[in-house]
mmCIF file of N, CA and C in Angstrom:
data_model
loop_
_atom_site.group_PDB
_atom_site.id
_atom_site.type_symbol
_atom_site.label_atom_id
_atom_site.label_comp_id
_atom_site.label_asym_id
_atom_site.label_seq_id
_atom_site.Cartn_x
_atom_site.Cartn_y
_atom_site.Cartn_z
ATOM 1 N N UNK A 1 0.843 -1.182 0.000
ATOM 2 C CA UNK A 1 0.000 0.000 0.000
ATOM 3 C C UNK A 1 0.884 1.241 0.000
ATOM 4 N N UNK A 2 0.504 2.211 -0.791
ATOM 5 C CA UNK A 2 1.244 3.459 -0.911
ATOM 6 C C UNK A 2 1.082 4.293 0.355
ATOM 7 N N UNK A 3 2.113 5.040 0.693
ATOM 8 C CA UNK A 3 2.030 5.930 1.852
ATOM 9 C C UNK A 3 1.051 7.049 1.606
ATOM 10 N N UNK A 4 0.961 7.491 0.360
ATOM 11 C CA UNK A 4 0.063 8.593 0.037
ATOM 12 C C UNK A 4 -1.158 8.042 -0.662
ATOM 13 N N UNK A 5 -2.296 8.410 -0.177
ATOM 14 C CA UNK A 5 -3.542 7.986 -0.806
ATOM 15 C C UNK A 5 -3.839 8.897 -1.976
ATOM 16 N N UNK A 6 -4.515 8.357 -2.921
ATOM 17 C CA UNK A 6 -4.952 9.163 -4.052
ATOM 18 C C UNK A 6 -5.776 10.326 -3.524
ATOM 19 N N UNK A 7 -5.494 11.501 -4.039
ATOM 20 C CA UNK A 7 -6.244 12.675 -3.607
ATOM 21 C C UNK A 7 -5.605 13.391 -2.432
ATOM 22 N N UNK A 8 -4.487 12.852 -1.891
ATOM 23 C CA UNK A 8 -3.806 13.519 -0.791
ATOM 24 C C UNK A 8 -3.253 14.845 -1.289
ATOM 25 N N UNK A 9 -3.469 15.892 -0.523
ATOM 26 C CA UNK A 9 -2.998 17.217 -0.922
ATOM 27 C C UNK A 9 -1.645 17.505 -0.277
ATOM 28 N N UNK A 10 -0.785 18.122 -1.075
ATOM 29 C CA UNK A 10 0.518 18.554 -0.573
ATOM 30 C C UNK A 10 0.384 20.023 -0.210
ATOM 31 N N UNK A 11 0.906 20.369 0.950
ATOM 32 C CA UNK A 11 0.785 21.758 1.390
ATOM 33 C C UNK A 11 1.480 22.691 0.395
ATOM 34 N N UNK A 12 0.983 23.919 0.255
ATOM 35 C CA UNK A 12 1.615 24.885 -0.655
ATOM 36 C C UNK A 12 3.087 25.131 -0.314
ATOM 37 N N UNK A 13 3.435 25.126 0.963
ATOM 38 C CA UNK A 13 4.820 25.344 1.370
ATOM 39 C C UNK A 13 5.707 24.205 0.871
ATOM 40 N N UNK A 14 5.264 22.962 1.043
ATOM 41 C CA UNK A 14 6.031 21.810 0.584
ATOM 42 C C UNK A 14 6.129 21.815 -0.941
ATOM 43 N N UNK A 15 5.048 22.111 -1.613
ATOM 44 C CA UNK A 15 5.046 22.159 -3.075
ATOM 45 C C UNK A 15 6.044 23.214 -3.558
ATOM 46 N N UNK A 16 6.026 24.388 -2.950
ATOM 47 C CA UNK A 16 6.964 25.450 -3.324
ATOM 48 C C UNK A 16 8.407 25.043 -3.073
ATOM 49 N N UNK A 17 8.646 24.355 -1.966
ATOM 50 C CA UNK A 17 10.001 23.891 -1.657
ATOM 51 C C UNK A 17 10.492 22.893 -2.692
ATOM 52 N N UNK A 18 9.628 21.975 -3.104
ATOM 53 C CA UNK A 18 10.004 20.982 -4.112
ATOM 54 C C UNK A 18 10.312 21.644 -5.448
ATOM 55 N N UNK A 19 9.530 22.641 -5.813
ATOM 56 C CA UNK A 19 9.777 23.362 -7.063
ATOM 57 C C UNK A 19 11.121 24.079 -6.989
ATOM 58 N N UNK A 20 11.429 24.724 -5.867
ATOM 59 C CA UNK A 20 12.700 25.437 -5.719
ATOM 60 C C UNK A 20 13.880 24.479 -5.819
ATOM 61 N N UNK A 21 13.781 23.313 -5.191
ATOM 62 C CA UNK A 21 14.855 22.323 -5.263
ATOM 63 C C UNK A 21 15.073 21.903 -6.710
ATOM 64 N N UNK A 22 14.007 21.665 -7.446
ATOM 65 C CA UNK A 22 14.119 21.259 -8.850
ATOM 66 C C UNK A 22 14.751 22.359 -9.689
ATOM 67 N N UNK A 23 14.368 23.602 -9.473
ATOM 68 C CA UNK A 23 14.922 24.718 -10.241
ATOM 69 C C UNK A 23 16.402 24.883 -9.945
ATOM 70 N N UNK A 24 16.786 24.816 -8.685
ATOM 71 C CA UNK A 24 18.189 24.965 -8.315
ATOM 72 C C UNK A 24 19.009 23.826 -8.898
ATOM 73 N N UNK A 25 18.514 22.599 -8.823
ATOM 74 C CA UNK A 25 19.253 21.450 -9.339
ATOM 75 C C UNK A 25 19.466 21.557 -10.846
ATOM 76 N N UNK A 26 18.473 22.008 -11.570
ATOM 77 C CA UNK A 26 18.592 22.134 -13.021
ATOM 78 C C UNK A 26 19.451 23.332 -13.390
ATOM 79 N N UNK A 27 19.384 24.409 -12.623
ATOM 80 C CA UNK A 27 20.085 25.643 -12.962
ATOM 81 C C UNK A 27 21.550 25.679 -12.589
ATOM 82 N N UNK A 28 22.036 24.750 -11.783
ATOM 83 C CA UNK A 28 23.427 24.770 -11.354
ATOM 84 C C UNK A 28 24.340 24.259 -12.458
ATOM 85 N N UNK A 29 25.444 24.965 -12.740
ATOM 86 C CA UNK A 29 26.377 24.463 -13.738
ATOM 87 C C UNK A 29 27.127 23.256 -13.190
ATOM 88 N N UNK A 30 27.625 22.424 -14.088
ATOM 89 C CA UNK A 30 28.439 21.294 -13.655
ATOM 90 C C UNK A 30 29.664 21.838 -12.943
ATOM 91 N N UNK A 31 30.125 21.115 -11.939
ATOM 92 C CA UNK A 31 31.313 21.538 -11.211
ATOM 93 C C UNK A 31 32.553 20.867 -11.773
ATOM 94 N N UNK A 32 32.386 19.955 -12.752
ATOM 95 C CA UNK A 32 33.517 19.265 -13.366
ATOM 96 C C UNK A 32 33.372 19.308 -14.880
ATOM 97 N N UNK A 33 34.461 19.688 -15.537
ATOM 98 C CA UNK A 33 34.536 19.680 -16.997
ATOM 99 C C UNK A 33 35.740 18.828 -17.368
ATOM 100 N N UNK A 34 35.633 18.054 -18.429
ATOM 101 C CA UNK A 34 36.756 17.197 -18.818
ATOM 102 C C UNK A 34 36.758 16.970 -20.320
ATOM 103 N N UNK A 35 37.963 16.865 -20.874
ATOM 104 C CA UNK A 35 38.107 16.577 -22.294
ATOM 105 C C UNK A 35 39.294 17.316 -22.889
ATOM 106 N N UNK A 36 39.287 17.409 -24.211
ATOM 107 C CA UNK A 36 40.341 18.147 -24.910
ATOM 108 C C UNK A 36 40.189 19.635 -24.600
ATOM 109 N N UNK A 37 41.315 20.325 -24.528
ATOM 110 C CA UNK A 37 41.283 21.753 -24.200
ATOM 111 C C UNK A 37 41.788 22.590 -25.360
ATOM 112 N N UNK A 38 41.134 23.717 -25.555
ATOM 113 C CA UNK A 38 41.610 24.741 -26.487
ATOM 114 C C UNK A 38 42.204 25.845 -25.618
ATOM 115 N N UNK A 39 43.456 26.191 -25.854
ATOM 116 C CA UNK A 39 44.122 27.209 -25.043
ATOM 117 C C UNK A 39 43.789 28.589 -25.601
ATOM 118 N N UNK A 40 43.280 29.452 -24.736
ATOM 119 C CA UNK A 40 42.913 30.819 -25.113
ATOM 120 C C UNK A 40 44.084 31.763 -24.849
ATOM 121 N N UNK A 41 44.641 31.689 -23.646
ATOM 122 C CA UNK A 41 45.844 32.441 -23.292
ATOM 123 C C UNK A 41 46.532 31.708 -22.155
ATOM 124 N N UNK A 42 47.490 32.348 -21.498
ATOM 125 C CA UNK A 42 48.296 31.666 -20.494
ATOM 126 C C UNK A 42 47.562 31.150 -19.276
ATOM 127 N N UNK A 43 46.366 31.661 -18.996
ATOM 128 C CA UNK A 43 45.623 31.165 -17.835
ATOM 129 C C UNK A 43 44.141 30.934 -18.138
ATOM 130 N N UNK A 44 43.813 30.818 -19.413
ATOM 131 C CA UNK A 44 42.424 30.596 -19.816
ATOM 132 C C UNK A 44 42.374 29.493 -20.863
ATOM 133 N N UNK A 45 41.438 28.555 -20.678
ATOM 134 C CA UNK A 45 41.260 27.501 -21.649
ATOM 135 C C UNK A 45 39.786 27.219 -21.851
ATOM 136 N N UNK A 46 39.496 26.445 -22.859
ATOM 137 C CA UNK A 46 38.116 26.070 -23.147
ATOM 138 C C UNK A 46 38.026 24.552 -23.110
ATOM 139 N N UNK A 47 37.107 24.047 -22.290
ATOM 140 C CA UNK A 47 36.871 22.613 -22.157
ATOM 141 C C UNK A 47 35.368 22.396 -22.267
ATOM 142 N N UNK A 48 34.960 21.425 -23.057
ATOM 143 C CA UNK A 48 33.539 21.148 -23.282
ATOM 144 C C UNK A 48 32.793 22.400 -23.756
ATOM 145 N N UNK A 49 33.477 23.241 -24.522
ATOM 146 C CA UNK A 49 32.838 24.448 -25.039
ATOM 147 C C UNK A 49 32.663 25.559 -24.026
ATOM 148 N N UNK A 50 33.205 25.389 -22.824
ATOM 149 C CA UNK A 50 33.092 26.414 -21.772
ATOM 150 C C UNK A 50 34.463 27.015 -21.511
ATOM 151 N N UNK A 51 34.518 28.329 -21.477
ATOM 152 C CA UNK A 51 35.766 29.034 -21.191
ATOM 153 C C UNK A 51 35.972 29.037 -19.682
ATOM 154 N N UNK A 52 37.161 28.628 -19.249
ATOM 155 C CA UNK A 52 37.452 28.545 -17.815
ATOM 156 C C UNK A 52 38.793 29.206 -17.515
ATOM 157 N N UNK A 53 38.791 29.997 -16.460
ATOM 158 C CA UNK A 53 39.981 30.713 -15.994
ATOM 159 C C UNK A 53 40.625 29.868 -14.899
ATOM 160 N N UNK A 54 41.944 29.678 -14.981
ATOM 161 C CA UNK A 54 42.636 28.904 -13.953
ATOM 162 C C UNK A 54 42.662 29.691 -12.648
ATOM 163 N N UNK A 55 42.188 29.052 -11.594
ATOM 164 C CA UNK A 55 42.078 29.699 -10.285
ATOM 165 C C UNK A 55 43.451 29.846 -9.630
ATOM 166 N N UNK A 56 43.677 31.022 -9.055
ATOM 167 C CA UNK A 56 44.837 31.239 -8.200
ATOM 168 C C UNK A 56 46.096 31.733 -8.886
ATOM 169 N N UNK A 57 46.026 32.038 -10.186
ATOM 170 C CA UNK A 57 47.221 32.536 -10.874
ATOM 171 C C UNK A 57 46.879 33.721 -11.770
ATOM 172 N N UNK A 58 47.926 34.426 -12.176
ATOM 173 C CA UNK A 58 47.799 35.475 -13.180
ATOM 174 C C UNK A 58 48.922 35.253 -14.185
ATOM 175 N N UNK A 59 48.552 35.115 -15.448
ATOM 176 C CA UNK A 59 49.525 34.926 -16.528
ATOM 177 C C UNK A 59 49.328 36.043 -17.543
ATOM 178 N N UNK A 60 50.345 36.329 -18.338
ATOM 179 C CA UNK A 60 50.188 37.371 -19.352
ATOM 180 C C UNK A 60 49.109 36.998 -20.369
ATOM 181 N N UNK A 61 48.407 38.007 -20.848
ATOM 182 C CA UNK A 61 47.372 37.800 -21.864
ATOM 183 C C UNK A 61 48.039 37.584 -23.218
ATOM 184 N N UNK A 62 47.261 37.132 -24.183
ATOM 185 C CA UNK A 62 47.774 36.743 -25.490
ATOM 186 C C UNK A 62 48.702 37.721 -26.183
ATOM 187 N N UNK A 63 48.388 39.011 -26.155
ATOM 188 C CA UNK A 63 49.222 39.981 -26.876
ATOM 189 C C UNK A 63 50.124 40.807 -25.951
ATOM 190 N N UNK A 64 50.251 40.397 -24.686
ATOM 191 C CA UNK A 64 51.114 41.127 -23.745
ATOM 192 C C UNK A 64 52.586 40.970 -24.116
ATOM 193 N N UNK A 65 53.334 42.032 -23.876
ATOM 194 C CA UNK A 65 54.783 42.008 -24.038
ATOM 195 C C UNK A 65 55.419 42.149 -22.666
ATOM 196 N N UNK A 66 56.525 41.463 -22.462
ATOM 197 C CA UNK A 66 57.285 41.579 -21.219
ATOM 198 C C UNK A 66 58.667 42.106 -21.578
ATOM 199 N N UNK A 67 59.352 42.591 -20.562
ATOM 200 C CA UNK A 67 60.688 43.127 -20.787
ATOM 201 C C UNK A 67 61.704 42.251 -20.070
ATOM 202 N N UNK A 68 62.740 41.864 -20.793
ATOM 203 C CA UNK A 68 63.793 41.033 -20.205
ATOM 204 C C UNK A 68 64.658 41.886 -19.281
ATOM 205 N N UNK A 69 65.555 41.232 -18.563
ATOM 206 C CA UNK A 69 66.471 41.952 -17.675
ATOM 207 C C UNK A 69 67.354 42.925 -18.447
ATOM 208 N N UNK A 70 67.543 42.660 -19.728
ATOM 209 C CA UNK A 70 68.372 43.528 -20.578
ATOM 210 C C UNK A 70 67.550 44.611 -21.263
ATOM 211 N N UNK A 71 66.257 44.687 -20.947
ATOM 212 C CA UNK A 71 65.412 45.726 -21.518
ATOM 213 C C UNK A 71 64.832 45.407 -22.883
ATOM 214 N N UNK A 72 64.884 44.143 -23.278
ATOM 215 C CA UNK A 72 64.369 43.729 -24.582
ATOM 216 C C UNK A 72 62.939 43.213 -24.417
ATOM 217 N N UNK A 73 62.020 43.732 -25.238
ATOM 218 C CA UNK A 73 60.623 43.270 -25.195
ATOM 219 C C UNK A 73 60.492 41.925 -25.900
ATOM 220 N N UNK A 74 59.642 41.083 -25.347
ATOM 221 C CA UNK A 74 59.388 39.784 -25.965
ATOM 222 C C UNK A 74 57.917 39.419 -25.747
ATOM 223 N N UNK A 75 57.328 38.605 -26.617
ATOM 224 C CA UNK A 75 55.892 38.290 -26.570
ATOM 225 C C UNK A 75 55.562 37.233 -25.510
ATOM 226 N N UNK A 76 55.652 37.632 -24.252
ATOM 227 C CA UNK A 76 55.452 36.673 -23.160
ATOM 228 C C UNK A 76 54.034 36.103 -23.135
ATOM 229 N N UNK A 77 53.050 36.886 -23.528
ATOM 230 C CA UNK A 77 51.675 36.385 -23.543
ATOM 231 C C UNK A 77 51.503 35.236 -24.511
ATOM 232 N N UNK A 78 51.999 35.419 -25.715
ATOM 233 C CA UNK A 78 51.902 34.356 -26.719
ATOM 234 C C UNK A 78 52.720 33.138 -26.300
ATOM 235 N N UNK A 79 53.906 33.367 -25.753
ATOM 236 C CA UNK A 79 54.770 32.253 -25.362
ATOM 237 C C UNK A 79 54.202 31.483 -24.171
ATOM 238 N N UNK A 80 53.544 32.169 -23.240
ATOM 239 C CA UNK A 80 52.894 31.471 -22.120
ATOM 240 C C UNK A 80 51.782 30.566 -22.643
ATOM 241 N N UNK A 81 50.980 31.086 -23.566
ATOM 242 C CA UNK A 81 49.904 30.282 -24.162
ATOM 243 C C UNK A 81 50.478 29.104 -24.939
ATOM 244 N N UNK A 82 51.559 29.330 -25.686
ATOM 245 C CA UNK A 82 52.192 28.248 -26.447
ATOM 246 C C UNK A 82 52.734 27.160 -25.521
ATOM 247 N N UNK A 83 53.322 27.568 -24.396
ATOM 248 C CA UNK A 83 53.853 26.591 -23.440
ATOM 249 C C UNK A 83 52.724 25.738 -22.862
ATOM 250 N N UNK A 84 51.623 26.381 -22.487
ATOM 251 C CA UNK A 84 50.479 25.639 -21.951
ATOM 252 C C UNK A 84 49.895 24.719 -23.025
ATOM 253 N N UNK A 85 49.785 25.209 -24.237
ATOM 254 C CA UNK A 85 49.265 24.416 -25.363
ATOM 255 C C UNK A 85 50.122 23.161 -25.572
ATOM 256 N N UNK A 86 51.442 23.323 -25.544
ATOM 257 C CA UNK A 86 52.350 22.185 -25.730
ATOM 258 C C UNK A 86 52.228 21.191 -24.576
ATOM 259 N N UNK A 87 52.051 21.708 -23.360
ATOM 260 C CA UNK A 87 51.964 20.833 -22.189
ATOM 261 C C UNK A 87 50.705 19.966 -22.213
ATOM 262 N N UNK A 88 49.586 20.516 -22.652
ATOM 263 C CA UNK A 88 48.320 19.754 -22.632
ATOM 264 C C UNK A 88 48.037 19.029 -23.947
ATOM 265 N N UNK A 89 48.843 19.253 -24.970
ATOM 266 C CA UNK A 89 48.577 18.715 -26.312
ATOM 267 C C UNK A 89 48.235 17.223 -26.293
ATOM 268 N N UNK A 90 47.056 16.905 -26.827
ATOM 269 C CA UNK A 90 46.636 15.518 -26.969
ATOM 270 C C UNK A 90 46.261 14.822 -25.675
ATOM 271 N N UNK A 91 46.212 15.556 -24.574
ATOM 272 C CA UNK A 91 45.898 14.927 -23.282
ATOM 273 C C UNK A 91 44.572 15.445 -22.745
ATOM 274 N N UNK A 92 43.937 14.628 -21.931
ATOM 275 C CA UNK A 92 42.649 14.971 -21.330
ATOM 276 C C UNK A 92 42.865 15.963 -20.185
ATOM 277 N N UNK A 93 42.134 17.053 -20.227
ATOM 278 C CA UNK A 93 42.174 18.063 -19.167
ATOM 279 C C UNK A 93 40.913 17.908 -18.328
ATOM 280 N N UNK A 94 41.074 17.925 -17.016
ATOM 281 C CA UNK A 94 39.943 17.854 -16.097
ATOM 282 C C UNK A 94 39.939 19.108 -15.240
ATOM 283 N N UNK A 95 38.812 19.803 -15.218
ATOM 284 C CA UNK A 95 38.668 21.014 -14.407
ATOM 285 C C UNK A 95 37.622 20.740 -13.332
ATOM 286 N N UNK A 96 38.040 20.788 -12.083
ATOM 287 C CA UNK A 96 37.156 20.530 -10.950
ATOM 288 C C UNK A 96 36.758 21.824 -10.262
ATOM 289 N N UNK A 97 35.681 21.734 -9.516
ATOM 290 C CA UNK A 97 35.185 22.846 -8.712
ATOM 291 C C UNK A 97 35.029 24.115 -9.545
ATOM 292 N N UNK A 98 34.525 23.945 -10.777
ATOM 293 C CA UNK A 98 34.319 25.091 -11.667
ATOM 294 C C UNK A 98 33.111 25.886 -11.193
ATOM 295 N N UNK A 99 33.336 27.165 -10.911
ATOM 296 C CA UNK A 99 32.262 28.019 -10.393
ATOM 297 C C UNK A 99 32.303 29.393 -11.038
ATOM 298 N N UNK A 100 31.114 29.948 -11.235
ATOM 299 C CA UNK A 100 30.985 31.298 -11.782
ATOM 300 C C UNK A 100 31.154 32.328 -10.678
ATOM 301 N N UNK A 101 31.879 33.412 -10.981
ATOM 302 C CA UNK A 101 31.954 34.509 -10.023
ATOM 303 C C UNK A 101 30.830 35.501 -10.316
ATOM 304 N N UNK A 102 30.794 36.594 -9.571
ATOM 305 C CA UNK A 102 29.725 37.586 -9.723
ATOM 306 C C UNK A 102 29.718 38.250 -11.099
ATOM 307 N N UNK A 103 30.856 38.231 -11.783
ATOM 308 C CA UNK A 103 30.952 38.863 -13.100
ATOM 309 C C UNK A 103 30.706 37.880 -14.241
ATOM 310 N N UNK A 104 30.416 36.615 -13.907
ATOM 311 C CA UNK A 104 30.127 35.615 -14.933
ATOM 312 C C UNK A 104 31.339 34.863 -15.451
ATOM 313 N N UNK A 105 32.508 35.057 -14.823
ATOM 314 C CA UNK A 105 33.711 34.325 -15.219
ATOM 315 C C UNK A 105 33.698 32.966 -14.537
ATOM 316 N N UNK A 106 33.971 31.917 -15.299
ATOM 317 C CA UNK A 106 34.033 30.563 -14.758
ATOM 318 C C UNK A 106 35.467 30.284 -14.328
ATOM 319 N N UNK A 107 35.663 29.983 -13.047
ATOM 320 C CA UNK A 107 36.979 29.713 -12.467
ATOM 321 C C UNK A 107 37.042 28.250 -12.067
ATOM 322 N N UNK A 108 38.211 27.627 -12.194
ATOM 323 C CA UNK A 108 38.344 26.242 -11.773
ATOM 324 C C UNK A 108 39.792 25.829 -11.593
ATOM 325 N N UNK A 109 39.957 24.638 -11.050
ATOM 326 C CA UNK A 109 41.259 24.013 -10.876
ATOM 327 C C UNK A 109 41.360 22.917 -11.922
ATOM 328 N N UNK A 110 42.282 23.069 -12.857
ATOM 329 C CA UNK A 110 42.386 22.129 -13.975
ATOM 330 C C UNK A 110 43.677 21.325 -13.877
ATOM 331 N N UNK A 111 43.585 20.060 -14.256
ATOM 332 C CA UNK A 111 44.728 19.161 -14.195
ATOM 333 C C UNK A 111 44.872 18.372 -15.489
ATOM 334 N N UNK A 112 46.091 17.899 -15.710
ATOM 335 C CA UNK A 112 46.402 16.937 -16.764
ATOM 336 C C UNK A 112 47.201 15.841 -16.075
ATOM 337 N N UNK A 113 46.718 14.611 -16.158
ATOM 338 C CA UNK A 113 47.399 13.483 -15.503
ATOM 339 C C UNK A 113 47.719 13.825 -14.044
ATOM 340 N N UNK A 114 46.751 14.405 -13.370
ATOM 341 C CA UNK A 114 46.829 14.767 -11.949
ATOM 342 C C UNK A 114 47.817 15.896 -11.644
ATOM 343 N N UNK A 115 48.355 16.562 -12.661
ATOM 344 C CA UNK A 115 49.230 17.714 -12.426
ATOM 345 C C UNK A 115 48.423 18.994 -12.602
ATOM 346 N N UNK A 116 48.430 19.827 -11.568
ATOM 347 C CA UNK A 116 47.684 21.081 -11.569
ATOM 348 C C UNK A 116 48.298 22.047 -12.585
ATOM 349 N N UNK A 117 47.483 22.501 -13.537
ATOM 350 C CA UNK A 117 47.994 23.386 -14.589
ATOM 351 C C UNK A 117 48.466 24.724 -14.042
ATOM 352 N N UNK A 118 47.747 25.275 -13.075
ATOM 353 C CA UNK A 118 48.149 26.558 -12.489
ATOM 354 C C UNK A 118 49.504 26.420 -11.797
ATOM 355 N N UNK A 119 49.675 25.360 -11.021
ATOM 356 C CA UNK A 119 50.949 25.138 -10.332
ATOM 357 C C UNK A 119 52.076 24.932 -11.343
ATOM 358 N N UNK A 120 51.793 24.201 -12.418
ATOM 359 C CA UNK A 120 52.798 23.969 -13.456
ATOM 360 C C UNK A 120 53.222 25.290 -14.092
ATOM 361 N N UNK A 121 52.255 26.150 -14.424
ATOM 362 C CA UNK A 121 52.562 27.447 -15.036
ATOM 363 C C UNK A 121 53.420 28.316 -14.119
ATOM 364 N N UNK A 122 53.109 28.325 -12.824
ATOM 365 C CA UNK A 122 53.904 29.108 -11.867
ATOM 366 C C UNK A 122 55.308 28.517 -11.761
ATOM 367 N N UNK A 123 55.396 27.198 -11.609
ATOM 368 C CA UNK A 123 56.692 26.529 -11.478
ATOM 369 C C UNK A 123 57.578 26.786 -12.694
ATOM 370 N N UNK A 124 56.979 26.775 -13.879
ATOM 371 C CA UNK A 124 57.738 26.984 -15.117
ATOM 372 C C UNK A 124 58.023 28.459 -15.394
ATOM 373 N N UNK A 125 57.471 29.358 -14.588
ATOM 374 C CA UNK A 125 57.737 30.784 -14.736
ATOM 375 C C UNK A 125 56.818 31.514 -15.706
ATOM 376 N N UNK A 126 55.731 30.867 -16.149
ATOM 377 C CA UNK A 126 54.806 31.496 -17.097
ATOM 378 C C UNK A 126 53.683 32.270 -16.415
ATOM 379 N N UNK A 127 53.549 32.118 -15.109
ATOM 380 C CA UNK A 127 52.486 32.807 -14.359
ATOM 381 C C UNK A 127 52.985 33.064 -12.948
ATOM 382 N N UNK A 128 52.238 33.893 -12.239
ATOM 383 C CA UNK A 128 52.550 34.111 -10.822
ATOM 384 C C UNK A 128 51.298 33.816 -10.002
ATOM 385 N N UNK A 129 51.532 33.382 -8.777
ATOM 386 C CA UNK A 129 50.408 33.096 -7.881
ATOM 387 C C UNK A 129 49.672 34.392 -7.587
ATOM 388 N N UNK A 130 48.363 34.301 -7.510
ATOM 389 C CA UNK A 130 47.523 35.464 -7.223
ATOM 390 C C UNK A 130 46.609 35.088 -6.065
ATOM 391 N N UNK A 131 46.980 35.487 -4.873
ATOM 392 C CA UNK A 131 46.227 35.104 -3.671
ATOM 393 C C UNK A 131 44.802 35.638 -3.665
ATOM 394 N N UNK A 132 44.541 36.733 -4.363
ATOM 395 C CA UNK A 132 43.185 37.286 -4.403
ATOM 396 C C UNK A 132 42.231 36.355 -5.133
ATOM 397 N N UNK A 133 42.742 35.518 -6.022
ATOM 398 C CA UNK A 133 41.899 34.601 -6.776
ATOM 399 C C UNK A 133 41.795 33.239 -6.113
ATOM 400 N N UNK A 134 42.622 32.957 -5.133
ATOM 401 C CA UNK A 134 42.645 31.634 -4.504
ATOM 402 C C UNK A 134 41.431 31.388 -3.657
#
């Protein structure tokens, strides 16, 4: 025998709560993205068609120039993106805990073969840690 008899009424409060739970569950973005990555710049990539910013670092943008110790300008933005592109080439990228900020930017922690991409970029000198984003 069913717990609820035919014709049993659900209170408006309970009905509203169930609707809210359903809306929130459907409206939440996935917290994990995985697959091939398209590199946008030194700290931004696209996975599953979603653009994601690597959490906790700042890297030069695509057309940024940096100055060497000798005062020579070089295309550090393009080279940072190229280094990241070479590192992830042909490998599956997994981005966990992907969340939107108030401005609509999707931030996440992305890895390749369990190596954190943000940590790799900092270690290799292509980015610096940014505590405000952590």
